[in-house]
Coordinates of C-alpha atoms and ligand atoms in Angstrom, one line a residue:
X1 CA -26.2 -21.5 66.8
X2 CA -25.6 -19.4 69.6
X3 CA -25.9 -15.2 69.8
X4 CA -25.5 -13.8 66.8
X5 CA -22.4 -11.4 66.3
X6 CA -22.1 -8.1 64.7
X7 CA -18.8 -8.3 62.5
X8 CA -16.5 -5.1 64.0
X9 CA -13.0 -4.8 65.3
X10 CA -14.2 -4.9 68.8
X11 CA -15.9 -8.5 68.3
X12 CA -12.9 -10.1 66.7
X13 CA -12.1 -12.3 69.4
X14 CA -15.4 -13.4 70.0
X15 CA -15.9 -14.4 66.2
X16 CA -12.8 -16.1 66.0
X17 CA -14.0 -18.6 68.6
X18 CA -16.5 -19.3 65.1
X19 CA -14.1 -18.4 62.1
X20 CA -10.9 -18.4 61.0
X21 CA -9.8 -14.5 61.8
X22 CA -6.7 -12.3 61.8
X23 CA -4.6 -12.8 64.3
X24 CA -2.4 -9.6 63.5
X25 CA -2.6 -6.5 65.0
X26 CA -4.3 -4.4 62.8
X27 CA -4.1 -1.1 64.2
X28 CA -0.3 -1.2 63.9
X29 CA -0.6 -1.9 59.8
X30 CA 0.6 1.1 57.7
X31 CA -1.6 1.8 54.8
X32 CA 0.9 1.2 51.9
X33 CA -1.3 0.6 49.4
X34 CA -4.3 2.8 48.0
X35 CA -7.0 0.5 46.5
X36 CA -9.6 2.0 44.3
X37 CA -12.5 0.0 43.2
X38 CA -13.6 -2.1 46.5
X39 CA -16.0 -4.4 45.1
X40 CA -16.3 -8.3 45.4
X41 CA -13.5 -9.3 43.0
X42 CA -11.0 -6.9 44.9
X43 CA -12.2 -8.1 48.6
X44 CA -11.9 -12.0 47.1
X45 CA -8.2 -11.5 45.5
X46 CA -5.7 -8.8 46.1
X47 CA -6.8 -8.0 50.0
X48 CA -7.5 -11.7 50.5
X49 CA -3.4 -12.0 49.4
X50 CA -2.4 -9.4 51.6
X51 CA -4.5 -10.9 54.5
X52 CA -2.5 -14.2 54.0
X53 CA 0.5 -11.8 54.0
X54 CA -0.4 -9.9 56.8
X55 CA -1.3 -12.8 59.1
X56 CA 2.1 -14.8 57.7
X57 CA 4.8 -12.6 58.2
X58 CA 5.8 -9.5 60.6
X59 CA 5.9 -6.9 58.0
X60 CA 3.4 -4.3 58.8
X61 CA 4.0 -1.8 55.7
X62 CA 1.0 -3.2 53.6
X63 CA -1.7 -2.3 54.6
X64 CA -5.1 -1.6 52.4
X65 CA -6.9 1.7 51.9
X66 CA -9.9 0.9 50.0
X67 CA -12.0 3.8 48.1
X68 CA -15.0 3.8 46.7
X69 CA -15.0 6.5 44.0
X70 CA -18.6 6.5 42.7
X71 CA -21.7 8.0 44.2
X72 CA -22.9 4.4 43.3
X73 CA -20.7 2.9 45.8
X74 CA -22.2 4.2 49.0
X75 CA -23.3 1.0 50.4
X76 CA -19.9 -0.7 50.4
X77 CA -18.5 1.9 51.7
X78 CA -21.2 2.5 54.3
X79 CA -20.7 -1.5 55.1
X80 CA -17.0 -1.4 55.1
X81 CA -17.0 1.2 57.6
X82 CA -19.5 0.4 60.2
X83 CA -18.1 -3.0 59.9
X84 CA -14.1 -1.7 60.4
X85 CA -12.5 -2.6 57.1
X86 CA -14.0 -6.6 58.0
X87 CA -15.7 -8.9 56.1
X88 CA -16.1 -12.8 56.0
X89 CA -14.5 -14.1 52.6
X90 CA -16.8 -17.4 52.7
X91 CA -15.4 -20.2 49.9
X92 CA -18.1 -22.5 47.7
X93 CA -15.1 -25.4 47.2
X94 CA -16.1 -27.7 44.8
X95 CA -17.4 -30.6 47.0
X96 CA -20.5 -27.9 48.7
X97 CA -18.9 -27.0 52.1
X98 CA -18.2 -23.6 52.6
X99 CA -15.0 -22.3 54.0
X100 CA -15.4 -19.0 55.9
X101 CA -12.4 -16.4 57.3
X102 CA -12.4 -12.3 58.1
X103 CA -10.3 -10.2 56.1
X104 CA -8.7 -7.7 58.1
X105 CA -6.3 -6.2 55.4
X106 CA -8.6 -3.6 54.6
X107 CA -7.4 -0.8 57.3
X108 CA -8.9 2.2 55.7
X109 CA -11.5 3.2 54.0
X110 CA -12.6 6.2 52.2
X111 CA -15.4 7.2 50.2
X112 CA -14.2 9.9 47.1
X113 CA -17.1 12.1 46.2
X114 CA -17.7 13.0 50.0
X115 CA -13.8 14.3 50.1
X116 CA -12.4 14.0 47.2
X117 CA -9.2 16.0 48.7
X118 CA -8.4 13.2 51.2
X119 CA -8.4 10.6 48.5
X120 CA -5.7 12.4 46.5
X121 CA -3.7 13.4 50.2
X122 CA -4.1 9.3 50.5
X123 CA -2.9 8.9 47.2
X124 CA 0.2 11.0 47.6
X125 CA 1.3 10.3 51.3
X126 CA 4.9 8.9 52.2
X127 CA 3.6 5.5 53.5
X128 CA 1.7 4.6 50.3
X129 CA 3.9 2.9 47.4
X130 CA 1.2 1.6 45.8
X131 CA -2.0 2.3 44.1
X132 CA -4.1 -0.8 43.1
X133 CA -7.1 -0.3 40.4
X134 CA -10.4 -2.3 39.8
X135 CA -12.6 -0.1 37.9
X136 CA -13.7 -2.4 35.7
X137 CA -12.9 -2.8 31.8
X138 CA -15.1 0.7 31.0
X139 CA -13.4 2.4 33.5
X140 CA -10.2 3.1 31.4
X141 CA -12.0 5.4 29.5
X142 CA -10.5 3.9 26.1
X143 CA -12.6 4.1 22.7
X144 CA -12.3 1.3 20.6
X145 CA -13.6 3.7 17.9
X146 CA -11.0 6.5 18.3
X147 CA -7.9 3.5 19.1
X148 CA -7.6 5.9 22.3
X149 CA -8.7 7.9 25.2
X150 CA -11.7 9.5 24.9
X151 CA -12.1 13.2 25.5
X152 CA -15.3 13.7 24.6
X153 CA -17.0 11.8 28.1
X154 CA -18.3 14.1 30.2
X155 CA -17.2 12.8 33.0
X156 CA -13.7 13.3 31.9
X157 CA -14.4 16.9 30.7
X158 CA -15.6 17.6 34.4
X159 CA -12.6 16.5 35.6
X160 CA -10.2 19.0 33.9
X161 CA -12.6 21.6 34.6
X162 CA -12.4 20.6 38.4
X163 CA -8.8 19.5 39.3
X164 CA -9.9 19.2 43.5
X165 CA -12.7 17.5 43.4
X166 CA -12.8 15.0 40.6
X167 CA -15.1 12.3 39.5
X168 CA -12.9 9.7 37.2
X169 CA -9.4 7.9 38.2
X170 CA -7.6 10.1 36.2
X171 CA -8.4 13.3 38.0
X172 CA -7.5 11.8 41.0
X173 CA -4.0 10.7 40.0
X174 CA -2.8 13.1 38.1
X175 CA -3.9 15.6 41.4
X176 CA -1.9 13.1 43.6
X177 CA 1.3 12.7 41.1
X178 CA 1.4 16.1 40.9
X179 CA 1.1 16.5 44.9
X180 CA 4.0 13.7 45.1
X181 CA 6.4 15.8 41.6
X182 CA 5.9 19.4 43.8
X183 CA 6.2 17.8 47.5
X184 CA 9.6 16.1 46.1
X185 CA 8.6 12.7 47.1
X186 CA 9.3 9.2 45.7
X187 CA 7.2 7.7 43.2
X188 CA 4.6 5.3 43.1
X189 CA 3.4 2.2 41.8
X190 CA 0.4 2.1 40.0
X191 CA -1.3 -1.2 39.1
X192 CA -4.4 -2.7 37.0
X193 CA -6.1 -6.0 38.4
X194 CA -8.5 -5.2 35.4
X195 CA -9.6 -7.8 32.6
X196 CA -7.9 -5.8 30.4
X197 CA -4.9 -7.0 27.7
X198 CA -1.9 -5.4 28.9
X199 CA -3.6 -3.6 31.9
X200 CA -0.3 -2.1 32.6
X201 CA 0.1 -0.7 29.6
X202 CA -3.2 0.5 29.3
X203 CA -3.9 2.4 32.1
X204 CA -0.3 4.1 31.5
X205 CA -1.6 4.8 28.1
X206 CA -4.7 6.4 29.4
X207 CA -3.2 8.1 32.2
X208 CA -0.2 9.8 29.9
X209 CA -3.2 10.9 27.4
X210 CA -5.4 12.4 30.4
X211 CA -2.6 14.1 32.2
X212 CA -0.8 15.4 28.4
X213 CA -4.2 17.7 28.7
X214 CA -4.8 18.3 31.9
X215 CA -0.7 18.8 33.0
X216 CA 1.6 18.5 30.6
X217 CA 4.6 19.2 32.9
X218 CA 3.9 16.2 34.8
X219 CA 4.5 13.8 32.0
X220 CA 8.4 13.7 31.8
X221 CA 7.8 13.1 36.1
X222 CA 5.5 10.0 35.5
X223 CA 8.0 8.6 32.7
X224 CA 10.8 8.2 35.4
X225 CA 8.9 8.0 38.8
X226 CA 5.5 6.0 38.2
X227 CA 6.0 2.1 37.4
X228 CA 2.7 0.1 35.5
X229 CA 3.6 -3.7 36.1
X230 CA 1.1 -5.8 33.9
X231 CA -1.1 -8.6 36.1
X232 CA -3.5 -11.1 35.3
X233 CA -6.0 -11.7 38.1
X234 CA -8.5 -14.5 38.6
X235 CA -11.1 -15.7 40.9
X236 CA -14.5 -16.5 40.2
X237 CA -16.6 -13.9 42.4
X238 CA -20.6 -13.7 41.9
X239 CA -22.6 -11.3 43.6
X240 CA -23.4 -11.8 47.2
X241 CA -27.0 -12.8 47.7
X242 CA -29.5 -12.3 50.0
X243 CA -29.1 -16.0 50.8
X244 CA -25.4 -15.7 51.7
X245 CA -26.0 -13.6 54.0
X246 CA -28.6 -14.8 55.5
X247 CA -27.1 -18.4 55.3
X248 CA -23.8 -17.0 56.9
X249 CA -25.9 -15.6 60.4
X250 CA -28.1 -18.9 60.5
X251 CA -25.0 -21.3 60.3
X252 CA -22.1 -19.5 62.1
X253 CA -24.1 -16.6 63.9
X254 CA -22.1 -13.7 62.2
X255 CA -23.9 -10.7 61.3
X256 CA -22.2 -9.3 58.3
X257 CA -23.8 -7.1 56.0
X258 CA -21.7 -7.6 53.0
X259 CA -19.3 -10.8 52.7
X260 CA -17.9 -11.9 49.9
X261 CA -18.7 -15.4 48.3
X262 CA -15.6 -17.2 45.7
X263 CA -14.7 -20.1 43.8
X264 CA -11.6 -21.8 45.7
X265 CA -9.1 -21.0 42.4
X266 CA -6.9 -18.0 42.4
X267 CA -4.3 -16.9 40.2
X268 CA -2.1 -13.6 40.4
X269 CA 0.7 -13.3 37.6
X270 CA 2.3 -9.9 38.0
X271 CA 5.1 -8.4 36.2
X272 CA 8.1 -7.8 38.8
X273 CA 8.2 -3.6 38.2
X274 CA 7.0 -1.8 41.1
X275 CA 9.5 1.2 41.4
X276 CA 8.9 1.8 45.2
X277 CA 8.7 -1.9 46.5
X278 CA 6.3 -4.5 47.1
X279 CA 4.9 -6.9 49.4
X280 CA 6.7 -10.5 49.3
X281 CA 3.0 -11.4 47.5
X282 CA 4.7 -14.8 46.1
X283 CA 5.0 -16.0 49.6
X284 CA 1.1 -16.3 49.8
X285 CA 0.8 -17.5 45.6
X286 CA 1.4 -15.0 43.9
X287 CA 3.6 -15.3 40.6
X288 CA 5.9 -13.0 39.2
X289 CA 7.3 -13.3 35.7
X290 CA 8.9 -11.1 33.4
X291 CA 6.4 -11.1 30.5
X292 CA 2.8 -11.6 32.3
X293 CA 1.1 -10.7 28.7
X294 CA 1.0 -14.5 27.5
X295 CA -0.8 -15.2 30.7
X296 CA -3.1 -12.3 30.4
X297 CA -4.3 -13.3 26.6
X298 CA -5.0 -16.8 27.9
X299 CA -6.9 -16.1 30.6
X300 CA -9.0 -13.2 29.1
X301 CA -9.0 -15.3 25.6
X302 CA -10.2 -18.7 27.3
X303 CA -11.8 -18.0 30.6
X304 CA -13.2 -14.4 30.4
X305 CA -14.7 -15.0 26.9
X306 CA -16.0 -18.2 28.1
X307 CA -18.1 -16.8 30.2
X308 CA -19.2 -14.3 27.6
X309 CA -19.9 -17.4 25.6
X310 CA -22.1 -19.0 27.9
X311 CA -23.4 -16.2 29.2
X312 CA -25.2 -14.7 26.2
X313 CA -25.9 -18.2 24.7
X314 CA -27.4 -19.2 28.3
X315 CA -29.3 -16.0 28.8
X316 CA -31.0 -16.4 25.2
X317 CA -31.6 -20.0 26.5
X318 CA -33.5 -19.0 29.5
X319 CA -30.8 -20.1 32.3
X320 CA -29.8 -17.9 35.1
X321 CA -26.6 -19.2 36.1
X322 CA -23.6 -20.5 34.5
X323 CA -23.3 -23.8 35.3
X324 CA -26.6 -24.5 34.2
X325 CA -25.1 -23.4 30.8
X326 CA -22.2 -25.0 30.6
X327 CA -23.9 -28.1 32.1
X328 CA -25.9 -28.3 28.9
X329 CA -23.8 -30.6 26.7
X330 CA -23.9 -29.0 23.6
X331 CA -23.7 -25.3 24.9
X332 CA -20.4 -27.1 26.5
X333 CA -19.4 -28.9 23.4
X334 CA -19.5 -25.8 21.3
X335 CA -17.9 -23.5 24.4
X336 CA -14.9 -26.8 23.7
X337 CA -14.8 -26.1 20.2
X338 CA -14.7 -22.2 20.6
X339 CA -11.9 -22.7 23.1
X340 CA -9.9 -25.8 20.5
X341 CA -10.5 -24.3 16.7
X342 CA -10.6 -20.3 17.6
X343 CA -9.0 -19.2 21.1
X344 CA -5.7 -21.7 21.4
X345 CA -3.7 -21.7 17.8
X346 CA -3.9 -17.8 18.4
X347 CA -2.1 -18.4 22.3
X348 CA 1.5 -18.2 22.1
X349 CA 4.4 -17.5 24.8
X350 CA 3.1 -20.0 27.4
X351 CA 5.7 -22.8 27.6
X352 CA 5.3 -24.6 30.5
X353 CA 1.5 -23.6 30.5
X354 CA -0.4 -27.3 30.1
X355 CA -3.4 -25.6 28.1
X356 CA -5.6 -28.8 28.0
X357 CA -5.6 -29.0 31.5
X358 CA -6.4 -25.0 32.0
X359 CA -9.1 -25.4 29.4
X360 CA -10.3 -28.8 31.5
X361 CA -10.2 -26.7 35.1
X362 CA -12.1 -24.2 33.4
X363 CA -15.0 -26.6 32.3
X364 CA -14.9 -27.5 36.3
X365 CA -14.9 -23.9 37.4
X366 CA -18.1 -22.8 35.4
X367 CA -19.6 -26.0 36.3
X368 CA -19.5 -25.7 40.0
X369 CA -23.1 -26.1 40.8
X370 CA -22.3 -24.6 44.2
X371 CA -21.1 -21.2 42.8
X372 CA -24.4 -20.3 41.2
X373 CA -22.6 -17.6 39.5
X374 CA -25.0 -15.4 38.0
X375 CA -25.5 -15.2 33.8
X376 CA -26.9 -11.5 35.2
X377 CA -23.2 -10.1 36.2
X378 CA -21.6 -12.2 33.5
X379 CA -23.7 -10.2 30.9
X380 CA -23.3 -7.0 32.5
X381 CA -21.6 -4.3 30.2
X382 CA -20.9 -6.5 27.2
X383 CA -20.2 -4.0 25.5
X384 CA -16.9 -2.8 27.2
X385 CA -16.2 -6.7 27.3
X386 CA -17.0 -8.2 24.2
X387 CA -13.4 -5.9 22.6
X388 CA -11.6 -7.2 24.9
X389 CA -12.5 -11.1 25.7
X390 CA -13.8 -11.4 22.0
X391 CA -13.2 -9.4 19.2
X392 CA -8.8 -9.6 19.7
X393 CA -9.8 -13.6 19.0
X394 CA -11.8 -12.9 15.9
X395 CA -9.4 -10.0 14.6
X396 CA -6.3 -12.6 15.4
X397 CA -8.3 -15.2 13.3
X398 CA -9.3 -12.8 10.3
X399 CA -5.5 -12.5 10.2
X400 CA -4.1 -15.9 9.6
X401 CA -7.1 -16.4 7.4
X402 CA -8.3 -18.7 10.4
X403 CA -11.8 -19.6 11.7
X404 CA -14.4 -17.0 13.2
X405 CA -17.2 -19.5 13.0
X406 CA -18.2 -19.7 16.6
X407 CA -17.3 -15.9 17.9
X408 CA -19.2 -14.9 15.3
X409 CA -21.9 -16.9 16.0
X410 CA -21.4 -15.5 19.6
X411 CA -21.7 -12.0 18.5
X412 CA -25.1 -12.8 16.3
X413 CA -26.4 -14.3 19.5
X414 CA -25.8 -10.9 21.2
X415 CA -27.4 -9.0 18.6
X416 CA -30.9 -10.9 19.2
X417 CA -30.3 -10.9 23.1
X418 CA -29.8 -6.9 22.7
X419 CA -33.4 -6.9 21.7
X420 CA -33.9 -7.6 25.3
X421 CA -35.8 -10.9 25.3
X422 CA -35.1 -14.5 25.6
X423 CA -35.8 -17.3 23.7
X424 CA -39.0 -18.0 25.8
X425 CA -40.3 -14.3 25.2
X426 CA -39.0 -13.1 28.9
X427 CA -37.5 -10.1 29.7
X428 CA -33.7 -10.0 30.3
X429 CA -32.1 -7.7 32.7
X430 CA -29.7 -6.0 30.5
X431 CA -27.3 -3.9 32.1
X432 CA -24.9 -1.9 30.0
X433 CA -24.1 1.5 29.8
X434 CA -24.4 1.1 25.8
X435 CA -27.9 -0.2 26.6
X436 CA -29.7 2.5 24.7
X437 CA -27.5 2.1 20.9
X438 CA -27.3 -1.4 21.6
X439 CA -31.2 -1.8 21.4
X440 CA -31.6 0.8 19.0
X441 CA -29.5 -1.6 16.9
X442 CA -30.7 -4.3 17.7
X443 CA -34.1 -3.0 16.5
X444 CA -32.4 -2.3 12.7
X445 CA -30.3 -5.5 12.9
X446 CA -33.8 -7.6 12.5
X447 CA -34.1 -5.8 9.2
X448 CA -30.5 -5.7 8.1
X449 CA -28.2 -7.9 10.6
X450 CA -24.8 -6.4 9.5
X451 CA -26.5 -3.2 11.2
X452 CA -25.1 -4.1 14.9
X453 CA -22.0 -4.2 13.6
X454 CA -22.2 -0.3 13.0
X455 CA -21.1 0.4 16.9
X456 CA -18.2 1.5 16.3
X457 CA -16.6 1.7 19.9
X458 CA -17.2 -1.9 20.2
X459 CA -16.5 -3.7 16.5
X460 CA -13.9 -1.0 15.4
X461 CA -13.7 -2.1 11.6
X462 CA -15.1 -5.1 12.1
X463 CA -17.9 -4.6 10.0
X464 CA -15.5 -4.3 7.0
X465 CA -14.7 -7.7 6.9
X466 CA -16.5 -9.6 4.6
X467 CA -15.9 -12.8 6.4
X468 CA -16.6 -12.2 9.4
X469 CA -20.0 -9.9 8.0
X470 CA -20.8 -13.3 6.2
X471 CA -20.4 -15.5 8.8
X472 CA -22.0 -13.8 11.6
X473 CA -24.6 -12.8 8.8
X474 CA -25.2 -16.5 8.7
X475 CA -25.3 -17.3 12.1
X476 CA -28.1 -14.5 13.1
X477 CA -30.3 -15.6 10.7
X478 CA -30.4 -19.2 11.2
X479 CA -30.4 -18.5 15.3
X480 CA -34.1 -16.4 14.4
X481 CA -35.3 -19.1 12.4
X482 CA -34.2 -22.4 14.0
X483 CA -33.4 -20.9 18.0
X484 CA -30.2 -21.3 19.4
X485 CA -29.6 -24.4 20.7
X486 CA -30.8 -26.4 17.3
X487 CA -28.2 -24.0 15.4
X488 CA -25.3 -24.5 18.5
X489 CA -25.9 -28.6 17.8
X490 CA -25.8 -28.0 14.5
X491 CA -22.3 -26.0 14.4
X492 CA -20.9 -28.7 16.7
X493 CA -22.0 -31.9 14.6
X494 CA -20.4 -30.0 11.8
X495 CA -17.0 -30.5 13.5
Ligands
CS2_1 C1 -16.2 -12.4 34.3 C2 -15.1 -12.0 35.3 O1 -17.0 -10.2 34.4 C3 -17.0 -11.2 33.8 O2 -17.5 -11.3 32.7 O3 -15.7 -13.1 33.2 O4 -15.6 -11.3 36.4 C4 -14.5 -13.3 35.9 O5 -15.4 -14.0 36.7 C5 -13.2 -13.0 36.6 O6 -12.4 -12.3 35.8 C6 -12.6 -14.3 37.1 O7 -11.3 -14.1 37.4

């Protein structure tokens, strides 16, 4: 390869001699949309959309501001700027071959706890009708335990102590509602792309219950002015390694300090409610229904548990990605029974959905060998995860006096992987912001395995079910004394 080439603004014509690039002129994009949360996932979905958009049509209202809100989010923001909002989007199809482009939606970028005020001015500025969320399924601040927000983090108590320079998502919108109520302005769209059931709903839920503290006079304001439109987002997006980038300046010469590696699938189903207009998304793919919740309980139901599934069973296994897991035929035959006996009789609104063939495409997804998606981020904060890919399946089941066989077993396996080693006696890299109570029952589950159970922000009453207690019960102890994949062949020859 020829010179290498530092990704910027000022050396887009030059890389797009290499790469697919945008052709659009970016500096006369309006920011229209405030996006908070500008890790991988966003950077592969929702700004890869409005790239497509960008680059299709003439409208220049939509452009992306992306924020980083946590101290923890330095480098991207550190990347995105130096780099001018651009980043190579590089695609592992299915076949090996890569397929590369820049994004050039993202036009602005800011980074929240070094001015917090110019993140809520962003928020609440004429241009911007909508403000896009991906702050990950912890981030909404709800407590399974408490069935709603929870007051008692302290990150949330900082915030209503400190209205100008807050630290979670709901300071910062309620500051820039209340900026748009007292400036008289028009209202604002505010939208999940979360893993979350009804992420519309939810983060309207949370939002009403932060600001109903924090100010109450602004409530009756967001009720008529502020629009929640439910989505379900999907793309498979690992973590960008070392090798990416690396691979990326050996085979095309571009020197890009953070790109963003994806499976080729992507689905966006959004509910059609945005109360101060929207990009024409459905001319680049995106779907609009009327009822996206269907949609959201199959994907989180099917695909995100799945990978919960053969995550934890994988990681107690001693694989690192997840095609090695689901490439092990009983791990697969027992993620197909999961997916047949406990996920699909509970599935319901989804006429014209073929759910064999989704359940089939998802067996291809996670067993792209190419994607090497990493067990590591998959098991990442389980323990805001588990409520919501899981336990809605097994509380769905418990009421039709259905199966919980396998999410139990699932949820036993997590148990003995919360002790923090694998089957082979190795270390795993557990990183949850439960960590701490999770090991600490872990350590009392080997004793008494109905003891893990006792987390009450993740199993709710789940541990009152004498079912489910008995099954997973059941499960936990025949894992410790036969290992996990004698016990997974076992369930599946039972069939
Ligand atoms: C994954 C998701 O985080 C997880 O556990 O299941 O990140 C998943 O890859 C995406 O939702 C795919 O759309």
């Amino acid at each position: 390869m020829e010179n290498n080439i530092k990704i910027n603004q000022k050396n887009l014509a030059e890389i797009a001699n290499r790469i697919t690039c945008p052709t659009y002129n970016r500096s006369a994009i309006k920011t229209g949309i405030v996006h908070v949360g500008i890790g991988g996932f966003h950077r592969a979905h929702e700004a890869f959309y409005t790239d497509e958009l960008l680059q299709n049509e003439s409208n220049t209202d939509w452009g992306i501001c992306g924020v980083a809100l946590l101290d923890f989010d330095t480098k991207i923001y550190n990347t995105l700027k130096e780099q001018d909002g651009l980043y190579t989007l590089i695609v592992k199809e299915l076949d090996g071959t890569l397929t590369k482009r820049v994004i050039g939606s993202i036009v602005e970028y800011l980074f929240a706890p070094e001015n917090p005020v110019k993140v809520i001015e962003k928020m609440a500025s004429t241009d911007v009708k909508i403000i896009t969320l991906t702050i990950t399924e912890g981030g909404y601040n709800y407590s399974e335990a408490i069935g709603g927000f929870d007051f008692d983090n302290p990150l949330i108590q900082h915030d209503l102590e400190n209205s100008q320079a807050p630290k979670t998502i709901f300071g910062y919108l309620t500051q820039a509602l209340k900026l748009r109520q007292e400036r008289g302005l028009q209202g604002v769209t505010i939208q999940s792309c979360d893993n979350i059931q009804g992420n519309g709903h939810m983060t309207k839920k949370m939002l009403l219950s932060y600001v109903q503290k924090a100010a109450p006079q602004l409530v009756s304001w967001i009720e008529k002015n502020v629009s929640f439109p439910n989505s379900m987002v999907d793309r498979i997006t690992p973590a960008t390694s070392p090798i990416d980038i690396s691979n990326l300046l050996k085979t095309s010469g571009i020197d890009d300090a953070w790109p963003v590696v994806c499976e080729p699938f992507k689905q966006w189903v959004i509910e059609d409610d945005f109360i101060a207009g929207r990009p024409a998304w459905e001319n680049v793919g995106a779907q609009f229904v009327e009822d996206v919740v269907p949609f959201e309980l199959m994907k989180l139901g099917l695909l995100n548990a799945g990978h919960s599934v053969l995550g934890i069973l994988g990681d107690l296994i001693g694989y690192a990605t997840i095609d090695e897991s689901v490439n092990n035929k009983e791990v697969r035959a027992f993620l197909t029974n999961y997916m047949n006996i406990e996920v699909t009789p509970i599935l319901e609104g989804l006429e014209g959905v073929d759910l064999d063939a989704y359940k089939q495409s998802l067996l291809q997804r996670f067993g792209n060998i190419y994607i090497k998606d990493q067990i590591d981020r998959i098991c990442s904060e389980s323990s805001a995860k588990f409520p919501i890919f899981i336990l809605p399946t097994v509380n769905a089941q418990l009421k039709r006096n259905g199966s919980v066989e396998f999410a139990s077993f699932v949820v036993a396996a997590w148990a003995i992987y919360s002790l923090g080693k694998n089957e082979n006696g190795q270390p795993l890299l557990i990183k949850d912001a439960m960590k701490a109570i999770l090991n600490e029952k872990a350590i009392a589950a080997q004793e008494n395995p109905a003891l893990f159970l006792e987390i009450a922000t993740v199993f709710g009453k789940l541990k009152d079910s004498e079912k489910f207690v008995n099954a997973y019960t059941k499960a936990y102890k025949n894992i410790v004394k036969y290992g996990v994949e004698k016990c997974i062949a076992d369930i599946n020859s039972a069939i």
